[in-house]
Short mmCIF file of C-alpha atoms in Angstrom, two decimals:
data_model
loop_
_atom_site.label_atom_id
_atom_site.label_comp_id
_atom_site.label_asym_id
_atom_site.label_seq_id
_atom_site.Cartn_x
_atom_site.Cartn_y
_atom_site.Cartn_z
CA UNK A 202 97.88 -26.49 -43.71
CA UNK A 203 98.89 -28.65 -40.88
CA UNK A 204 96.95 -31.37 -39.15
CA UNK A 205 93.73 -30.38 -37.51
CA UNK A 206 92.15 -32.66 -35.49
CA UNK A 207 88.95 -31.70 -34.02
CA UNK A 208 87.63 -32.70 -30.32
CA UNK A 209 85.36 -35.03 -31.11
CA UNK A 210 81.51 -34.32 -30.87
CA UNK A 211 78.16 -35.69 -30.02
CA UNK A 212 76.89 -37.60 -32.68
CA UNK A 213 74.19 -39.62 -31.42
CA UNK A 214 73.37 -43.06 -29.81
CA UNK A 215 74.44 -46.52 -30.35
CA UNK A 216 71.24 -48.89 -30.12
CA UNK A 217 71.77 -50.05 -26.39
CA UNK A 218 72.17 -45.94 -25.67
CA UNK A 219 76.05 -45.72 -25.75
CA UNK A 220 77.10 -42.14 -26.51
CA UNK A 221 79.09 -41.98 -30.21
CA UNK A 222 81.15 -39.25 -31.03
CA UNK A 223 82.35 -38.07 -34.29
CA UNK A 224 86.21 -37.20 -34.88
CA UNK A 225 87.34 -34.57 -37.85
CA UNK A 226 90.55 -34.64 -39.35
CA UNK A 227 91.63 -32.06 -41.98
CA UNK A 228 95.35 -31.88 -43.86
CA UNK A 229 96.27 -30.66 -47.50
CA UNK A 230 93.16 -30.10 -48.49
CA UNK A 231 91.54 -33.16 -47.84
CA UNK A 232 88.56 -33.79 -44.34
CA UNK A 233 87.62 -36.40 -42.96
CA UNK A 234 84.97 -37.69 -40.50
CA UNK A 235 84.88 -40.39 -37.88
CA UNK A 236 82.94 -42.04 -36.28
CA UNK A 237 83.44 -44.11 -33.13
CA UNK A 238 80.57 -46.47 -33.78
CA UNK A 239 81.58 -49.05 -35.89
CA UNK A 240 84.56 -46.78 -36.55
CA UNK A 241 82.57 -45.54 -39.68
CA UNK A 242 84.31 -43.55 -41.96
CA UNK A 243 81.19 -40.81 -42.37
CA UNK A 244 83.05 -38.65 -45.21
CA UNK A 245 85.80 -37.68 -46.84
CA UNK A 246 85.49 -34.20 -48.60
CA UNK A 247 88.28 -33.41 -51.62
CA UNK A 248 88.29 -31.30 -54.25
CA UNK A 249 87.76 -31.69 -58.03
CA UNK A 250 89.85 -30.61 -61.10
CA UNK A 251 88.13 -26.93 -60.49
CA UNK A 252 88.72 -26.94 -56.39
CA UNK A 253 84.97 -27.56 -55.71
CA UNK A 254 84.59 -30.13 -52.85
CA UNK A 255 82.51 -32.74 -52.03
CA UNK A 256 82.14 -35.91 -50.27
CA UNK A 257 83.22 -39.18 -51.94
CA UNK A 258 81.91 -42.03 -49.84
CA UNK A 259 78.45 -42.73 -49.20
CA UNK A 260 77.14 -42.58 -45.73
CA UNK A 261 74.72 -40.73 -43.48
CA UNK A 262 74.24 -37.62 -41.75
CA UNK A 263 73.48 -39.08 -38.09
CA UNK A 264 73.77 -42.39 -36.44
CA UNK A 265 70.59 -43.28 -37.03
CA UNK A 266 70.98 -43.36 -40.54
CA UNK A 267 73.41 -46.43 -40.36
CA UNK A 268 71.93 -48.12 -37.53
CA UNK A 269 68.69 -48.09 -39.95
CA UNK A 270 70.04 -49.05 -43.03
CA UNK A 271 68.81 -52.00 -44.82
CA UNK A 272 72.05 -52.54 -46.33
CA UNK A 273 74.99 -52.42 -43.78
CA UNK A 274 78.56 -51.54 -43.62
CA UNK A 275 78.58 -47.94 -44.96
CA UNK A 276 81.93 -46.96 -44.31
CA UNK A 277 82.83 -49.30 -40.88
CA UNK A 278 85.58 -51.08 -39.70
CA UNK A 279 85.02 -55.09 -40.91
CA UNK A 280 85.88 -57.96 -38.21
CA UNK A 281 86.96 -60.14 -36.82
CA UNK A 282 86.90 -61.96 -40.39
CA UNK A 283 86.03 -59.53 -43.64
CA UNK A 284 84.48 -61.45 -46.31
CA UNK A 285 82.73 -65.07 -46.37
CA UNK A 286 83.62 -68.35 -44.42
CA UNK A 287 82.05 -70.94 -45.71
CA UNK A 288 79.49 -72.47 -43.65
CA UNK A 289 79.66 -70.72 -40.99
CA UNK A 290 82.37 -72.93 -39.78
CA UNK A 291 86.48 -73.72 -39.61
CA UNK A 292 88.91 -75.61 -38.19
CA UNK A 293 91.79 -74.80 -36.40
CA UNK A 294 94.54 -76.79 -34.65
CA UNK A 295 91.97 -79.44 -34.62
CA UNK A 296 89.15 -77.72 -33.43
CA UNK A 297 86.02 -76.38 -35.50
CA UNK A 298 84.55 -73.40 -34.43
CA UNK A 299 81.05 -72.43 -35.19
CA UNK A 300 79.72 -69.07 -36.30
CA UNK A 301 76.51 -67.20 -37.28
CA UNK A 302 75.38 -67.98 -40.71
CA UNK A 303 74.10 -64.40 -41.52
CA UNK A 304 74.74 -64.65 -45.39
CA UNK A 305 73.23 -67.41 -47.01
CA UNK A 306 75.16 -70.51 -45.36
CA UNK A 307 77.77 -68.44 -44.76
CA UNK A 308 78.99 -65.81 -42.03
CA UNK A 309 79.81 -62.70 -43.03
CA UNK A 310 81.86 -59.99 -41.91
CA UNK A 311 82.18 -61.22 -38.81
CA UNK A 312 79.02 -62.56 -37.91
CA UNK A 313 75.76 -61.01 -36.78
CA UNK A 314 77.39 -58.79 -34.57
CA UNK A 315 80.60 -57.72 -36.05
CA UNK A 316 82.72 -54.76 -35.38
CA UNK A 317 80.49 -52.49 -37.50
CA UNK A 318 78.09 -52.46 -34.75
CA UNK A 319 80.66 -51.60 -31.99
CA UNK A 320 81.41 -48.81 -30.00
CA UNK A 321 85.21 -48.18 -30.25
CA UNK A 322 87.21 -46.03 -27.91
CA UNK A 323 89.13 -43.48 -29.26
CA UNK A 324 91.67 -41.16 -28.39
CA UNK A 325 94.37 -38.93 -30.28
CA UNK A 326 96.60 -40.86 -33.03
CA UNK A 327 99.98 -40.40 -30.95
CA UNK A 328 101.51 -38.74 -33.45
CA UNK A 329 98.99 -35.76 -33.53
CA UNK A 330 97.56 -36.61 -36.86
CA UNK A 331 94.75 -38.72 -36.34
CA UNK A 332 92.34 -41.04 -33.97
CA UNK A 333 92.77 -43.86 -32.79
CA UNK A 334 90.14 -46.39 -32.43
CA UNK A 335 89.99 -49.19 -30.42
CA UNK A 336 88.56 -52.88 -28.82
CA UNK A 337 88.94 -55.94 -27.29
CA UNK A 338 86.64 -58.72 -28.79
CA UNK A 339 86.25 -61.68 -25.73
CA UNK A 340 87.04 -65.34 -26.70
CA UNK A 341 84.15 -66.91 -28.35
CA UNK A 342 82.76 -63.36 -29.38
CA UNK A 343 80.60 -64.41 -32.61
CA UNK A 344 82.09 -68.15 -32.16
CA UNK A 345 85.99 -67.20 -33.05
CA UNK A 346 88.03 -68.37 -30.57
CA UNK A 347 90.68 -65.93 -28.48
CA UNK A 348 90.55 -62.95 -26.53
CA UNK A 349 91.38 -60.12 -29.49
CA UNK A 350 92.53 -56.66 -28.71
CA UNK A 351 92.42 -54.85 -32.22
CA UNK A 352 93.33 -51.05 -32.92
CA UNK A 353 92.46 -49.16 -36.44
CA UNK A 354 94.27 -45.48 -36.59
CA UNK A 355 92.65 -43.04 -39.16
CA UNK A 356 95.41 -40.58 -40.15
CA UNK A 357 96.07 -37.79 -42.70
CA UNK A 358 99.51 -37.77 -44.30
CA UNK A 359 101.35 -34.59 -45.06
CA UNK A 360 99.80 -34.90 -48.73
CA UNK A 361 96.36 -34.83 -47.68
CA UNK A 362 96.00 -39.21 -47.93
CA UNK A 363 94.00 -41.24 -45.88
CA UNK A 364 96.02 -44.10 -43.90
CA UNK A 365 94.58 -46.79 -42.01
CA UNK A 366 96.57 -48.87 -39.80
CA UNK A 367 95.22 -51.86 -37.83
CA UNK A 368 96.87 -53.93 -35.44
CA UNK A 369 95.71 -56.62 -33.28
CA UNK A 370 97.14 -59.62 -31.08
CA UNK A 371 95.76 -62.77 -29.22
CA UNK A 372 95.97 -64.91 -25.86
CA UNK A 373 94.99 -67.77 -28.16
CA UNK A 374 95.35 -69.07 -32.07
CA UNK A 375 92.28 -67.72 -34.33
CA UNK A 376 91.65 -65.63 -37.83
CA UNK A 377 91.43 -62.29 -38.32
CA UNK A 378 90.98 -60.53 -41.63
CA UNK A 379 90.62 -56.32 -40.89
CA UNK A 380 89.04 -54.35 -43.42
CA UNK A 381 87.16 -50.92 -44.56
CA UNK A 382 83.85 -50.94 -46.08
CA UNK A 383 83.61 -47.73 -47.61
CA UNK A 384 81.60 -47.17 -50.79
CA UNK A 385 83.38 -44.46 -52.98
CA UNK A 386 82.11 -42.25 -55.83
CA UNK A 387 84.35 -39.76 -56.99
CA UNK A 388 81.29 -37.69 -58.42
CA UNK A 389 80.48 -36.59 -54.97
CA UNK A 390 77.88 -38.54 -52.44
CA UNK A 391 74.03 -38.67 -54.37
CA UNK A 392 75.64 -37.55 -57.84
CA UNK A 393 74.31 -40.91 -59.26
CA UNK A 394 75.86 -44.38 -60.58
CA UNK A 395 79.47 -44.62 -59.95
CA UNK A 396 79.64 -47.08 -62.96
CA UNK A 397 80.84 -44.88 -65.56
CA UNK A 398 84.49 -44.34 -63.50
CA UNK A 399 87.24 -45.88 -64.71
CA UNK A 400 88.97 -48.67 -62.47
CA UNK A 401 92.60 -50.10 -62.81
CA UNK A 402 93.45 -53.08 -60.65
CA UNK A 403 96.97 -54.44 -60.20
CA UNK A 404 95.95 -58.29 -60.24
CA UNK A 405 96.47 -60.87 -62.80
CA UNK A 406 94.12 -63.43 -61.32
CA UNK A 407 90.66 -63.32 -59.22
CA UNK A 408 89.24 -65.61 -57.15
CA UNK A 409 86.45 -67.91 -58.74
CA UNK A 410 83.08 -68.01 -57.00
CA UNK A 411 80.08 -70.30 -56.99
CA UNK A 412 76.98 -69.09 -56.53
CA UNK A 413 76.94 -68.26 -52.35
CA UNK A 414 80.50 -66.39 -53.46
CA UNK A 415 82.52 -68.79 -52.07
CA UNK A 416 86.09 -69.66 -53.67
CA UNK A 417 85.40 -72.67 -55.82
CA UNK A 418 89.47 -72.95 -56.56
CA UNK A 419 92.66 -71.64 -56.95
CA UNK A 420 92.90 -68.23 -58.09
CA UNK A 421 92.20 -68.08 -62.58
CA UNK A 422 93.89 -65.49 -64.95
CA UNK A 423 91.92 -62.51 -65.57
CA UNK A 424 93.23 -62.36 -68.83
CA UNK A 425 90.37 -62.38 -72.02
CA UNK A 426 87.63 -61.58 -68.92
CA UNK A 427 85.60 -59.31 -67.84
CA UNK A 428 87.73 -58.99 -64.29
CA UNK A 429 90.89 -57.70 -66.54
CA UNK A 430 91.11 -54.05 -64.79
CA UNK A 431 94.99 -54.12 -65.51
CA UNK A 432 94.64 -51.32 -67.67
CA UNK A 433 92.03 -49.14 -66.88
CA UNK A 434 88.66 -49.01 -68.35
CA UNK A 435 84.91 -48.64 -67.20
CA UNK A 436 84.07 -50.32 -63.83
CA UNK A 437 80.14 -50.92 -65.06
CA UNK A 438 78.25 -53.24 -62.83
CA UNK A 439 77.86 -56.97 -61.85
CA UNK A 440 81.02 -57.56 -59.40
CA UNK A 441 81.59 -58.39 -55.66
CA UNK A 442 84.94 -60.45 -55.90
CA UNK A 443 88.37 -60.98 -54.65
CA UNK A 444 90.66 -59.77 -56.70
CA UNK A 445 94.55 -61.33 -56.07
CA UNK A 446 97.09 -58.62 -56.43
CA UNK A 447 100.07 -58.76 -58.11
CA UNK A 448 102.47 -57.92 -55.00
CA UNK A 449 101.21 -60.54 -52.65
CA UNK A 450 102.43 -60.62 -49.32
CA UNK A 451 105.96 -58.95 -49.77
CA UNK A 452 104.54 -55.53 -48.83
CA UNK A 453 103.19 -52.31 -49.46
CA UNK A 454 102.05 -50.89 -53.02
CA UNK A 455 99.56 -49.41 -55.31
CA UNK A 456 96.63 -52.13 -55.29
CA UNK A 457 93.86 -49.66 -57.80
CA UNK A 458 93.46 -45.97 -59.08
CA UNK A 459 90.08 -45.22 -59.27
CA UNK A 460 89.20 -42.37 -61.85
CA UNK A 461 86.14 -39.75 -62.36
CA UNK A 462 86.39 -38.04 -65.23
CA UNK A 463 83.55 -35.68 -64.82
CA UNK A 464 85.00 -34.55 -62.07
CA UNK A 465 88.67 -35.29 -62.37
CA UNK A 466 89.17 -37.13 -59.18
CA UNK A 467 91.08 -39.78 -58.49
CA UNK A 468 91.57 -41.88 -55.63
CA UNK A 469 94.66 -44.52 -55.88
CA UNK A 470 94.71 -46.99 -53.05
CA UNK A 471 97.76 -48.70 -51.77
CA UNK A 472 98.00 -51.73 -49.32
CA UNK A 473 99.37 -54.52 -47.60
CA UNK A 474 96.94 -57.03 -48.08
CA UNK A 475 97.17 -59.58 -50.47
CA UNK A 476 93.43 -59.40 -51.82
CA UNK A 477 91.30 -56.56 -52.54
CA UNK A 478 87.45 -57.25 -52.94
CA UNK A 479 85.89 -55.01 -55.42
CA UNK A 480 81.60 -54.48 -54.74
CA UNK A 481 79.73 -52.90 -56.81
CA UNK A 482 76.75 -52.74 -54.94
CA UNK A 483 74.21 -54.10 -57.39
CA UNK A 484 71.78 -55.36 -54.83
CA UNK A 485 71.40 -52.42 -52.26
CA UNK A 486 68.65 -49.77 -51.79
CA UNK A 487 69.69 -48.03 -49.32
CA UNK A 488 67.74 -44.39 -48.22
CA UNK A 489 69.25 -42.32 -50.48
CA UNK A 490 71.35 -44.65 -52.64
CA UNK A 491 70.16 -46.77 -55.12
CA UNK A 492 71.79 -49.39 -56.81
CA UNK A 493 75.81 -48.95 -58.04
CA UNK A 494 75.94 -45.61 -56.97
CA UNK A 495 79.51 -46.46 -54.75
CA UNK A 496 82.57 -48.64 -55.52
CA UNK A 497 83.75 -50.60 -52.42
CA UNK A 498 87.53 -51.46 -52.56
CA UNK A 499 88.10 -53.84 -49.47
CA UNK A 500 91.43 -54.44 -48.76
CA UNK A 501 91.90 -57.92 -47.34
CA UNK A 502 93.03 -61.64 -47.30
CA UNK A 503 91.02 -63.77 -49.16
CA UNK A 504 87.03 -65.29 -48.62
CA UNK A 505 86.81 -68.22 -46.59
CA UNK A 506 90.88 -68.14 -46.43
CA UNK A 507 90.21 -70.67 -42.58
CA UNK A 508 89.23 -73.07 -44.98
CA UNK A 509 91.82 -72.46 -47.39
CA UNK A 510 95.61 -73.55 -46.72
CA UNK A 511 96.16 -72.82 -50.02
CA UNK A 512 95.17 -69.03 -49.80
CA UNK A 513 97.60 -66.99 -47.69
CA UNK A 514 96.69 -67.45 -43.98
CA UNK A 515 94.97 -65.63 -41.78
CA UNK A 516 95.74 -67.69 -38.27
CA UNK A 517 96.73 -65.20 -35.62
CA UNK A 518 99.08 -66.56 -32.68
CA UNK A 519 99.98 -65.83 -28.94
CA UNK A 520 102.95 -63.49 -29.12
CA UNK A 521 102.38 -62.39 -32.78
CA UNK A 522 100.89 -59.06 -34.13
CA UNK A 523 98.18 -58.65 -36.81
CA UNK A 524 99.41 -55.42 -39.22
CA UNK A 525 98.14 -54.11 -42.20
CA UNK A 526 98.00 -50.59 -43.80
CA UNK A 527 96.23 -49.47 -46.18
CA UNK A 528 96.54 -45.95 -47.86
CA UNK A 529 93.69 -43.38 -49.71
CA UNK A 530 95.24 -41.34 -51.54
CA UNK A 531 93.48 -38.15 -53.40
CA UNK A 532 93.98 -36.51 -57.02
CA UNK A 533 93.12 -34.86 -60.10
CA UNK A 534 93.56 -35.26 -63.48
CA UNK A 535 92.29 -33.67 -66.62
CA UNK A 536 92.53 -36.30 -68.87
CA UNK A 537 92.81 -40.37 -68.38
CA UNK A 538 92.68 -43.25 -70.89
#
């Protein structure tokens, strides 16, 4: 099948009466939805072992329905900084910069006002295979210094995979950490708790938390805990940490496989990033979803990394370009240990 990539529709109203549109990919099998607001991934339909289809990440049937929720982030672009900084506060070049504290202490995903609540333009992926969404966050938007001009394209490979690419550049020195908040169960959307699928994570060590999940230390061994995912085994409940992969920063490569075996799915996930934050969801009650019924895997740099030399940085400069990709792809398989 080649690439079809709908004009994009009416899908309701941003709060302050903006006009969102939805944007619908479709290669190889797999479909995708868009949405310009908060450039929310609505759904992504593949088939199972048998061919049946369904959608296998959590979301909402109108606008509405996220602008509503109680528990935010289904599916949206993350920014400018995924993930915690602690106190609502860091220094750079000399200068602190305060933020909202919206979690606890901390700020969260970009403050009170992130990206997720954003209207994004959009326009054809250049290469004809997807949209691409994007903004330009003013200096001292949510207290982070810089004029930032960011761009996230949604695209569908020739294999039916989900890339995301996001780009972004400065007039002056601040953080950015770019992510996607989707929740994924590979049972289909509403089939129940997504704790019985089975994860495999390519990291040796996690980040330790204290109790507002902020990195207490350097990154511990996995090994003889219960955040060893290196060979794969039943995701169950209880997690929403930073998990340090293997590769680091020297590129692209296969950060988790996700697994379903009641319906034979599997979704692998490959990355730049150097992190990848895995949430179960424990805490949400969300409309239709309860608690743990989707899997986040946020690909990122590392919680409160501003505060952090130690942690790979995420300072953005004049003249420099922020780039990260991260890839979704889609499967079956009959039988997985």
């Amino acid at each position: 099948m080649t690439t079809a990539v709908t004009a994009p529709e009416r899908a309701g109203s941003a709060p302050d009466g903006t006009p969102v549109h939805r944007w619908v990919l479709e290669r190889a099998g797999t479909r995708v939805a868009v949405l310009d607001y908060g450039g929310i991934l609505q759904s992504v339909e593949v088939p199972d072992r048998d061919g049946v289809r369904a959608d296998v990440v959590l979301g909402f049937d109108d606008v509405a329905g996220y602008v509503d929720c109680p528990s935010p982030y289904f599916g949206a672009l993350i920014g400018r900084y995924a993930n915690r900084i602690a106190g609502g506060a860091f220094t750079l070049d000399g200068r602190t910069y305060r933020l909202p504290r919206n979690n606890g202490t901390n700020c969260l995903h970009g403050g009170e006002r992130g990206f997720d609540k954003r209207v994004w333009d959009a326009e054809p992926a250049a290469d004809g295979h997807g949209v691409r969404l994007s903004l330009v966050s003013p200096d001292g938007e949510e207290g982070f210094p810089g004029r930032l001009a960011v761009s996230a394209t949604y695209a569908l490979d020739a294999g039916g995979a989900l890339r995301i690419e996001y780009r972004a550049v400065t007039d002056a020195p601040t953080v950015v950490n770019l992510t996607n908040h989707s929740y994924w169960n590979l049972g289909g959307a509403g089939s129940g708790r997504a704790g019985g699928h089975r994860l495999r994570i390519a990291a040796g060590h996690v980040t330790p938390l204290d109790g507002d999940s902020v990195p207490t230390g350097p990154p511990a061994p996995v090994a003889g805990t219960r955040f060893d995912f290196r060979e794969p085994r039943e995701v169950g409940s209880g997690y929403d940490h930073n998990f340090v992969l293997d590769h680091g920063t020297s590129g692209a490569s296969v950060a988790a496989e996700l697994y379903d075996p009641v319906s034979g799915r599997v979704l692998t996930v490959t990355t730049t990033e150097p992190g990848i934050q895995l949430y179960t969801g424990d805490a949400f009650d969300a409309g239709p979803f309860g608690p743990c019924e989707g899997i986040a895997l946020e690909t990122q740099h590392f919680p409160d990394s501003p505060n952090r030399p130690d942690f790979p940085s995420t300072v953005l400069r004049p003249g420099e370009e922020f780039r990260s990709v991260t890839t979704y792809g889609f499967g079956t398989a009959d039988d997985r240990a």
